[in-house]
Amino acid sequence: MRGLLVLALVVVAAAALTAPRGAHGAGECGSTPADKMALKLAPCASAGQDPKSAPSSGCCAAVHTIGKQSPKCLCAVMLSSTAKSAGIKPEDAITIPKRCNLVDRPVGYKCGAYTLP
């Protein structure tokens, strides 16, 4: 089941990357689109669907790396169409940094309709 979710995430991301785009400006994640950056969170698939699921060390490492780059980027990735297409629930994904016990997470950061705990 988990492999199927990762495969779905990769297929959706590939489709998003081949879609025509407008101007190539810097977005929330710099020159990398949030949908492409979402591929790095593939290890977080189960944690993003179940708030009781413990995130893997690979998930926590990816969340930490993206979050250090920019809280804006992490937010954009968690709310991206790629993440949603893979079945990631924003209300669960937003809790992953806390579940990973990341001490440098941006507590209180507004992420769309959500706030990082």
PDB file of C-alpha atoms in Angstrom, residues 28-115:
ATOM      1  CA  GLU A  28       8.073  29.874  -2.130  1.00  0.00           C
ATOM      2  CA  CYS A  29      10.832  27.286  -2.641  1.00  0.00           C
ATOM      3  CA  GLY A  30      13.123  29.429  -4.763  1.00  0.00           C
ATOM      4  CA  SER A  31      13.515  28.198  -8.323  1.00  0.00           C
ATOM      5  CA  THR A  32      12.104  24.739  -7.462  1.00  0.00           C
ATOM      6  CA  PRO A  33       8.300  24.531  -7.725  1.00  0.00           C
ATOM      7  CA  ALA A  34       6.553  23.409  -4.533  1.00  0.00           C
ATOM      8  CA  ASP A  35       5.010  20.460  -6.410  1.00  0.00           C
ATOM      9  CA  LYS A  36       8.491  19.207  -7.345  1.00  0.00           C
ATOM     10  CA  MET A  37       9.804  19.832  -3.824  1.00  0.00           C
ATOM     11  CA  ALA A  38       6.886  17.713  -2.530  1.00  0.00           C
ATOM     12  CA  LEU A  39       8.620  14.637  -3.952  1.00  0.00           C
ATOM     13  CA  LYS A  40      11.169  14.952  -1.140  1.00  0.00           C
ATOM     14  CA  LEU A  41       8.356  14.341   1.337  1.00  0.00           C
ATOM     15  CA  ALA A  42       7.471  10.904  -0.111  1.00  0.00           C
ATOM     16  CA  PRO A  43       8.673   9.257   3.152  1.00  0.00           C
ATOM     17  CA  CYS A  44       5.961  11.275   4.926  1.00  0.00           C
ATOM     18  CA  ALA A  45       3.040   9.692   3.039  1.00  0.00           C
ATOM     19  CA  SER A  46       1.623   7.706   5.952  1.00  0.00           C
ATOM     20  CA  ALA A  47       2.293  10.465   8.516  1.00  0.00           C
ATOM     21  CA  GLY A  48       0.503  12.944   6.251  1.00  0.00           C
ATOM     22  CA  GLN A  49      -2.599  10.771   6.171  1.00  0.00           C
ATOM     23  CA  ASP A  50      -2.767   9.649   9.794  1.00  0.00           C
ATOM     24  CA  PRO A  51      -2.067  11.993  12.725  1.00  0.00           C
ATOM     25  CA  LYS A  52      -1.361   8.966  14.949  1.00  0.00           C
ATOM     26  CA  SER A  53       1.322   7.600  12.616  1.00  0.00           C
ATOM     27  CA  ALA A  54       4.884   8.236  13.779  1.00  0.00           C
ATOM     28  CA  PRO A  55       6.887   9.967  11.021  1.00  0.00           C
ATOM     29  CA  SER A  56       9.934   8.026   9.830  1.00  0.00           C
ATOM     30  CA  SER A  57      13.444   9.384  10.313  1.00  0.00           C
ATOM     31  CA  GLY A  58      13.589   9.989   6.546  1.00  0.00           C
ATOM     32  CA  CYS A  59      10.387  12.010   6.746  1.00  0.00           C
ATOM     33  CA  CYS A  60      11.668  14.080   9.654  1.00  0.00           C
ATOM     34  CA  ALA A  61      14.979  14.729   7.888  1.00  0.00           C
ATOM     35  CA  ALA A  62      13.164  15.933   4.747  1.00  0.00           C
ATOM     36  CA  VAL A  63      10.787  18.152   6.746  1.00  0.00           C
ATOM     37  CA  HIS A  64      13.725  19.617   8.685  1.00  0.00           C
ATOM     38  CA  THR A  65      15.700  20.339   5.500  1.00  0.00           C
ATOM     39  CA  ILE A  66      12.777  22.014   3.728  1.00  0.00           C
ATOM     40  CA  GLY A  67      11.705  23.882   6.874  1.00  0.00           C
ATOM     41  CA  LYS A  68      15.228  25.255   7.370  1.00  0.00           C
ATOM     42  CA  GLN A  69      15.210  26.474   3.776  1.00  0.00           C
ATOM     43  CA  SER A  70      11.994  28.380   4.392  1.00  0.00           C
ATOM     44  CA  PRO A  71       8.826  27.936   6.459  1.00  0.00           C
ATOM     45  CA  LYS A  72       7.003  29.391   3.437  1.00  0.00           C
ATOM     46  CA  CYS A  73       8.364  26.590   1.277  1.00  0.00           C
ATOM     47  CA  LEU A  74       7.424  23.888   3.783  1.00  0.00           C
ATOM     48  CA  CYS A  75       3.909  25.302   3.937  1.00  0.00           C
ATOM     49  CA  ALA A  76       3.613  25.445   0.141  1.00  0.00           C
ATOM     50  CA  VAL A  77       4.826  21.847  -0.144  1.00  0.00           C
ATOM     51  CA  MET A  78       2.383  20.551   2.476  1.00  0.00           C
ATOM     52  CA  LEU A  79      -0.508  22.327   0.744  1.00  0.00           C
ATOM     53  CA  SER A  80       0.659  21.540  -2.810  1.00  0.00           C
ATOM     54  CA  SER A  81      -1.506  19.800  -5.374  1.00  0.00           C
ATOM     55  CA  THR A  82       1.062  16.975  -5.460  1.00  0.00           C
ATOM     56  CA  ALA A  83       0.636  16.346  -1.732  1.00  0.00           C
ATOM     57  CA  LYS A  84      -3.155  16.536  -1.983  1.00  0.00           C
ATOM     58  CA  SER A  85      -3.200  14.171  -4.975  1.00  0.00           C
ATOM     59  CA  ALA A  86      -1.166  11.660  -2.935  1.00  0.00           C
ATOM     60  CA  GLY A  87      -3.847  11.711  -0.242  1.00  0.00           C
ATOM     61  CA  ILE A  88      -1.953  13.936   2.183  1.00  0.00           C
ATOM     62  CA  LYS A  89      -4.343  15.756   4.507  1.00  0.00           C
ATOM     63  CA  PRO A  90      -3.135  19.306   5.235  1.00  0.00           C
ATOM     64  CA  GLU A  91      -4.509  19.170   8.789  1.00  0.00           C
ATOM     65  CA  ASP A  92      -2.336  16.091   9.445  1.00  0.00           C
ATOM     66  CA  ALA A  93       0.705  17.199   7.435  1.00  0.00           C
ATOM     67  CA  ILE A  94       0.920  20.467   9.357  1.00  0.00           C
ATOM     68  CA  THR A  95       1.544  18.489  12.565  1.00  0.00           C
ATOM     69  CA  ILE A  96       4.515  16.518  11.191  1.00  0.00           C
ATOM     70  CA  PRO A  97       7.215  18.998  12.332  1.00  0.00           C
ATOM     71  CA  LYS A  98       5.884  18.736  15.891  1.00  0.00           C
ATOM     72  CA  ARG A  99       5.578  14.951  15.687  1.00  0.00           C
ATOM     73  CA  CYS A 100       9.220  14.895  14.539  1.00  0.00           C
ATOM     74  CA  ASN A 101      10.119  16.907  17.668  1.00  0.00           C
ATOM     75  CA  LEU A 102      11.849  19.563  15.556  1.00  0.00           C
ATOM     76  CA  VAL A 103      12.876  22.163  18.104  1.00  0.00           C
ATOM     77  CA  ASP A 104      13.533  24.823  15.459  1.00  0.00           C
ATOM     78  CA  ARG A 105      10.116  24.503  13.797  1.00  0.00           C
ATOM     79  CA  PRO A 106       8.279  27.806  13.254  1.00  0.00           C
ATOM     80  CA  VAL A 107       5.620  27.378  15.966  1.00  0.00           C
ATOM     81  CA  GLY A 108       2.612  29.584  15.248  1.00  0.00           C
ATOM     82  CA  TYR A 109       3.485  30.053  11.564  1.00  0.00           C
ATOM     83  CA  LYS A 110       0.299  30.555   9.507  1.00  0.00           C
ATOM     84  CA  CYS A 111       0.065  28.078   6.661  1.00  0.00           C
ATOM     85  CA  GLY A 112      -3.096  28.858   4.722  1.00  0.00           C
ATOM     86  CA  ALA A 113      -6.009  28.060   7.040  1.00  0.00           C
ATOM     87  CA  TYR A 114      -3.662  26.148   9.377  1.00  0.00           C
ATOM     88  CA  THR A 115      -1.173  27.129  12.074  1.00  0.00           C
TER      89      THR A 115
END
